[in-house]
């Protein structure tokens, strides 16, 4: 997988019109005072982590029929009444991709970032459409592009949860694995929560494109706090989950 730093450099260089210097590598940042530990895993947790890591390692490949169909399915979920004219078309800009070929953006997030978006569209269609079409709140003239923001959220979660490590080195990562053991779609569900929370923070902060980095930091910190709250036994218990279903 391309490194987070390389990806963020690509995004900044390729999307100056929308985020410019406002986007930095939030996903790679860690607090200096965060102590790195090592948490032992149960066999079930180890198996779930390996399965998720396998998903992280799958690059988007425009020659793979399954990947092509997932991309078409994403378009149909986003714009059910508008016919897609091809996998490479200017139409993709309507969803917030940088250009006419989404595969150039998936280079960074891999196939899982497409799966995350598709899961969101299928399981929370109302919230998905609200974010896609920016239907809630008093919006800035310079909004974040929906699709590319989604790829950044995938990256942020991978880094926040330390998912590329052999075993978690943070309490947040270890806590998430408990949820993953009970629900194999936990990463996709947390993605939906994070995306909705990010938009909620965006509106609360009255943000514009130069504030994207600050919004992502606030989103990450809020998720970390909620994951470590007492009496949270499943992701549906997170306070921010309510944003998806209200």
CSV table of C-alpha atoms in Angstrom, one decimal:
chain,number,residue,atom,x,y,z
A,1,UNK,CA,0.0,0.0,0.0
A,2,UNK,CA,1.2,3.5,-0.8
A,3,UNK,CA,2.4,5.3,2.4
A,4,UNK,CA,0.1,7.8,4.1
A,5,UNK,CA,2.7,10.5,3.5
A,6,UNK,CA,3.0,9.8,-0.2
A,7,UNK,CA,-0.7,9.8,-0.6
A,8,UNK,CA,-1.3,13.0,1.2
A,9,UNK,CA,1.4,14.6,-0.9
A,10,UNK,CA,-0.4,13.5,-4.0
A,11,UNK,CA,-3.7,14.8,-2.8
A,12,UNK,CA,-2.3,18.2,-1.9
A,13,UNK,CA,-0.6,18.4,-5.3
A,14,UNK,CA,-3.6,17.3,-7.3
A,15,UNK,CA,-6.3,19.1,-5.5
A,16,UNK,CA,-5.1,22.6,-4.8
A,17,UNK,CA,-8.3,24.0,-6.1
A,18,UNK,CA,-10.3,22.6,-3.2
A,19,UNK,CA,-8.0,22.0,-0.2
A,20,UNK,CA,-4.6,23.3,-1.1
A,21,UNK,CA,-2.4,23.6,2.0
A,22,UNK,CA,-5.5,23.1,4.2
A,23,UNK,CA,-5.0,19.3,3.9
A,24,UNK,CA,-2.0,17.8,5.7
A,25,UNK,CA,-1.4,14.3,6.7
A,26,UNK,CA,-3.7,14.1,9.7
A,27,UNK,CA,-3.7,10.3,9.4
A,28,UNK,CA,0.0,10.2,10.1
A,29,UNK,CA,0.0,12.5,13.0
A,30,UNK,CA,0.2,11.1,16.6
A,31,UNK,CA,0.4,12.9,19.9
A,32,UNK,CA,3.9,13.0,21.3
A,33,UNK,CA,2.7,12.1,24.7
A,34,UNK,CA,0.9,9.0,23.5
A,35,UNK,CA,2.7,6.0,25.0
A,36,UNK,CA,3.1,2.9,22.7
A,37,UNK,CA,2.2,-0.3,24.4
A,38,UNK,CA,1.5,-3.8,23.2
A,39,UNK,CA,-1.9,-5.6,23.8
A,40,UNK,CA,-2.2,-9.3,23.6
A,41,UNK,CA,-5.0,-10.7,21.4
A,42,UNK,CA,-7.3,-13.6,21.7
A,43,UNK,CA,-7.3,-16.0,18.8
A,44,UNK,CA,-10.6,-14.6,17.6
A,45,UNK,CA,-9.3,-11.0,17.7
A,46,UNK,CA,-6.1,-12.0,15.9
A,47,UNK,CA,-8.2,-13.7,13.1
A,48,UNK,CA,-10.4,-10.6,12.7
A,49,UNK,CA,-7.4,-8.3,12.6
A,50,UNK,CA,-5.7,-10.4,9.9
A,51,UNK,CA,-8.9,-10.5,7.9
A,52,UNK,CA,-9.2,-6.7,8.0
A,53,UNK,CA,-5.5,-6.3,7.3
A,54,UNK,CA,-6.0,-8.4,4.2
A,55,UNK,CA,-8.6,-5.9,3.0
A,56,UNK,CA,-6.2,-3.0,3.7
A,57,UNK,CA,-3.6,-4.7,1.4
A,58,UNK,CA,-5.9,-4.9,-1.7
A,59,UNK,CA,-5.1,-2.1,-4.1
A,60,UNK,CA,-7.9,-0.8,-6.4
A,61,UNK,CA,-7.4,-2.4,-9.8
A,62,UNK,CA,-9.5,-1.0,-12.6
A,63,UNK,CA,-8.9,-4.2,-14.6
A,64,UNK,CA,-10.6,-6.4,-12.0
A,65,UNK,CA,-14.3,-6.9,-12.8
A,66,UNK,CA,-15.3,-7.0,-9.1
A,67,UNK,CA,-13.7,-3.6,-8.6
A,68,UNK,CA,-15.3,-2.2,-11.7
A,69,UNK,CA,-18.7,-3.4,-10.5
A,70,UNK,CA,-18.2,-1.9,-7.1
A,71,UNK,CA,-17.4,1.5,-8.7
A,72,UNK,CA,-20.6,1.3,-10.9
A,73,UNK,CA,-22.6,0.3,-7.8
A,74,UNK,CA,-21.3,3.3,-6.0
A,75,UNK,CA,-22.4,5.6,-8.8
A,76,UNK,CA,-25.9,4.0,-8.9
A,77,UNK,CA,-26.2,4.4,-5.2
A,78,UNK,CA,-25.2,8.1,-5.3
A,79,UNK,CA,-27.1,9.1,-8.5
A,80,UNK,CA,-29.8,6.4,-9.1
A,81,UNK,CA,-31.5,8.5,-11.8
A,82,UNK,CA,-28.4,9.5,-13.7
A,83,UNK,CA,-26.8,7.0,-16.2
A,84,UNK,CA,-23.1,6.6,-15.9
A,85,UNK,CA,-21.3,6.9,-19.2
A,86,UNK,CA,-18.2,5.1,-18.3
A,87,UNK,CA,-15.7,4.4,-15.6
A,88,UNK,CA,-13.6,7.3,-16.9
A,89,UNK,CA,-15.8,10.3,-17.3
A,90,UNK,CA,-16.2,13.9,-16.2
A,91,UNK,CA,-19.3,12.8,-14.3
A,92,UNK,CA,-17.2,11.5,-11.4
A,93,UNK,CA,-16.4,15.1,-10.5
A,94,UNK,CA,-20.0,15.4,-9.4
A,95,UNK,CA,-19.2,13.0,-6.5
A,96,UNK,CA,-16.1,14.9,-5.5
A,97,UNK,CA,-13.3,13.0,-7.2
A,98,UNK,CA,-10.4,15.0,-8.3
A,99,UNK,CA,-10.7,14.1,-12.0
A,100,UNK,CA,-12.6,12.0,-14.4
A,101,UNK,CA,-10.9,8.7,-13.3
A,102,UNK,CA,-11.6,7.8,-9.6
A,103,UNK,CA,-8.9,5.1,-9.8
A,104,UNK,CA,-6.2,7.8,-9.4
A,105,UNK,CA,-7.7,8.7,-6.0
A,106,UNK,CA,-8.0,5.0,-5.0
A,107,UNK,CA,-4.3,4.6,-5.4
A,108,UNK,CA,-3.9,6.0,-1.9
A,109,UNK,CA,-6.9,4.4,-0.1
A,110,UNK,CA,-7.0,1.1,-1.9
A,111,UNK,CA,-10.1,-1.0,-2.6
A,112,UNK,CA,-11.2,-0.7,1.1
A,113,UNK,CA,-11.9,3.0,0.6
A,114,UNK,CA,-14.3,2.2,-2.2
A,115,UNK,CA,-15.9,-0.6,0.0
A,116,UNK,CA,-16.3,2.0,2.8
A,117,UNK,CA,-18.2,4.4,0.6
A,118,UNK,CA,-20.3,1.7,-0.8
A,119,UNK,CA,-21.2,0.3,2.6
A,120,UNK,CA,-22.2,3.9,3.7
A,121,UNK,CA,-24.4,4.3,0.6
A,122,UNK,CA,-26.1,1.0,1.1
A,123,UNK,CA,-26.6,1.0,4.9
A,124,UNK,CA,-27.2,4.6,5.6
A,125,UNK,CA,-28.6,6.0,2.3
A,126,UNK,CA,-30.2,9.0,3.8
A,127,UNK,CA,-27.1,10.2,5.6
A,128,UNK,CA,-25.0,9.4,2.6
A,129,UNK,CA,-27.1,11.6,0.4
A,130,UNK,CA,-27.2,14.4,2.9
A,131,UNK,CA,-23.4,14.5,2.9
A,132,UNK,CA,-23.0,14.0,-0.8
A,133,UNK,CA,-25.4,16.8,-1.7
A,134,UNK,CA,-24.5,19.0,1.4
A,135,UNK,CA,-28.1,19.2,2.4
A,136,UNK,CA,-27.6,20.1,6.1
A,137,UNK,CA,-26.5,23.3,7.8
A,138,UNK,CA,-25.2,26.6,6.7
A,139,UNK,CA,-22.5,25.7,4.2
A,140,UNK,CA,-19.3,27.4,3.2
A,141,UNK,CA,-18.8,28.6,-0.3
A,142,UNK,CA,-15.6,26.4,-0.4
A,143,UNK,CA,-16.9,22.9,0.6
A,144,UNK,CA,-14.9,19.7,1.0
A,145,UNK,CA,-15.3,17.3,-2.0
A,146,UNK,CA,-17.3,14.3,-0.7
A,147,UNK,CA,-15.4,11.4,-2.3
A,148,UNK,CA,-11.9,12.5,-1.7
A,149,UNK,CA,-12.8,13.4,1.9
A,150,UNK,CA,-14.1,9.9,2.2
A,151,UNK,CA,-10.7,8.5,1.2
A,152,UNK,CA,-9.0,10.7,3.8
A,153,UNK,CA,-11.4,9.3,6.5
A,154,UNK,CA,-10.4,5.8,5.6
A,155,UNK,CA,-6.8,6.7,6.1
A,156,UNK,CA,-7.4,8.5,9.4
A,157,UNK,CA,-9.2,5.5,10.8
A,158,UNK,CA,-6.4,3.1,9.8
A,159,UNK,CA,-3.8,5.3,11.5
A,160,UNK,CA,-6.0,6.0,14.6
A,161,UNK,CA,-6.6,2.4,15.2
A,162,UNK,CA,-3.0,1.3,14.3
A,163,UNK,CA,-4.4,-1.4,12.0
A,164,UNK,CA,-1.2,-2.1,10.2
A,165,UNK,CA,0.6,-3.2,13.3
A,166,UNK,CA,0.9,-6.9,14.2
A,167,UNK,CA,-1.1,-6.2,17.2
A,168,UNK,CA,-2.5,-2.9,18.6
A,169,UNK,CA,-0.2,-0.6,20.4
A,170,UNK,CA,-2.8,1.9,21.7
A,171,UNK,CA,-5.8,1.4,24.0
A,172,UNK,CA,-8.1,2.8,21.2
A,173,UNK,CA,-6.8,0.1,18.8
A,174,UNK,CA,-7.3,-2.7,21.3
A,175,UNK,CA,-10.8,-1.5,22.2
A,176,UNK,CA,-11.8,-1.4,18.5
A,177,UNK,CA,-10.7,-5.1,18.1
A,178,UNK,CA,-13.3,-6.1,20.7
A,179,UNK,CA,-16.0,-4.5,18.6
A,180,UNK,CA,-14.5,-6.1,15.4
A,181,UNK,CA,-14.7,-9.5,17.0
A,182,UNK,CA,-18.4,-9.1,17.5
A,183,UNK,CA,-19.1,-7.4,14.2
A,184,UNK,CA,-16.9,-8.1,11.1
A,185,UNK,CA,-18.3,-4.9,9.6
A,186,UNK,CA,-17.1,-2.8,12.5
A,187,UNK,CA,-14.5,-0.9,10.4
A,188,UNK,CA,-17.1,0.0,7.8
A,189,UNK,CA,-19.6,1.1,10.4
A,190,UNK,CA,-17.0,3.2,12.3
A,191,UNK,CA,-16.2,4.8,8.9
A,192,UNK,CA,-19.9,5.9,8.5
A,193,UNK,CA,-19.9,7.3,12.0
A,194,UNK,CA,-16.6,9.1,11.4
A,195,UNK,CA,-17.8,10.6,8.1
A,196,UNK,CA,-21.0,11.9,9.6
A,197,UNK,CA,-19.1,13.2,12.7
A,198,UNK,CA,-16.6,15.0,10.4
A,199,UNK,CA,-19.4,16.8,8.6
A,200,UNK,CA,-21.0,17.7,12.0
A,201,UNK,CA,-17.7,19.1,13.1
A,202,UNK,CA,-17.3,21.0,9.8
A,203,UNK,CA,-20.6,22.7,10.4
A,204,UNK,CA,-20.0,23.4,14.1
A,205,UNK,CA,-16.7,25.0,13.3
A,206,UNK,CA,-18.1,26.9,10.3
A,207,UNK,CA,-15.2,25.5,8.4
A,208,UNK,CA,-14.0,26.3,4.9
A,209,UNK,CA,-11.5,24.3,2.7
A,210,UNK,CA,-8.5,25.7,4.6
A,211,UNK,CA,-9.9,24.3,7.8
A,212,UNK,CA,-10.1,20.7,6.7
A,213,UNK,CA,-7.0,19.6,8.6
A,214,UNK,CA,-8.4,21.1,11.8
A,215,UNK,CA,-11.8,19.4,11.3
A,216,UNK,CA,-10.1,16.0,10.8
A,217,UNK,CA,-8.1,16.5,14.0
A,218,UNK,CA,-11.2,17.3,15.9
A,219,UNK,CA,-13.0,14.4,14.4
A,220,UNK,CA,-10.3,12.0,15.3
A,221,UNK,CA,-10.0,13.2,18.9
A,222,UNK,CA,-13.8,13.0,19.4
A,223,UNK,CA,-13.8,9.4,18.1
A,224,UNK,CA,-11.0,8.4,20.4
A,225,UNK,CA,-12.8,9.9,23.4
A,226,UNK,CA,-16.0,8.1,22.6
A,227,UNK,CA,-14.4,4.7,21.9
A,228,UNK,CA,-12.8,4.9,25.4
A,229,UNK,CA,-16.0,5.9,27.3
A,230,UNK,CA,-17.3,3.5,29.9
A,231,UNK,CA,-20.4,1.4,29.1
A,232,UNK,CA,-19.6,1.4,25.4
A,233,UNK,CA,-20.1,-2.3,24.4
A,234,UNK,CA,-20.7,-1.8,20.7
A,235,UNK,CA,-20.3,0.9,18.1
A,236,UNK,CA,-24.0,1.6,18.1
A,237,UNK,CA,-23.5,2.9,21.7
A,238,UNK,CA,-21.2,5.7,20.6
A,239,UNK,CA,-22.8,9.1,21.0
A,240,UNK,CA,-21.9,10.1,17.5
A,241,UNK,CA,-23.8,7.0,16.1
A,242,UNK,CA,-27.0,9.0,16.7
A,243,UNK,CA,-25.9,11.5,14.0
A,244,UNK,CA,-26.3,8.7,11.4
A,245,UNK,CA,-29.8,7.8,12.4
A,246,UNK,CA,-31.5,10.9,13.6
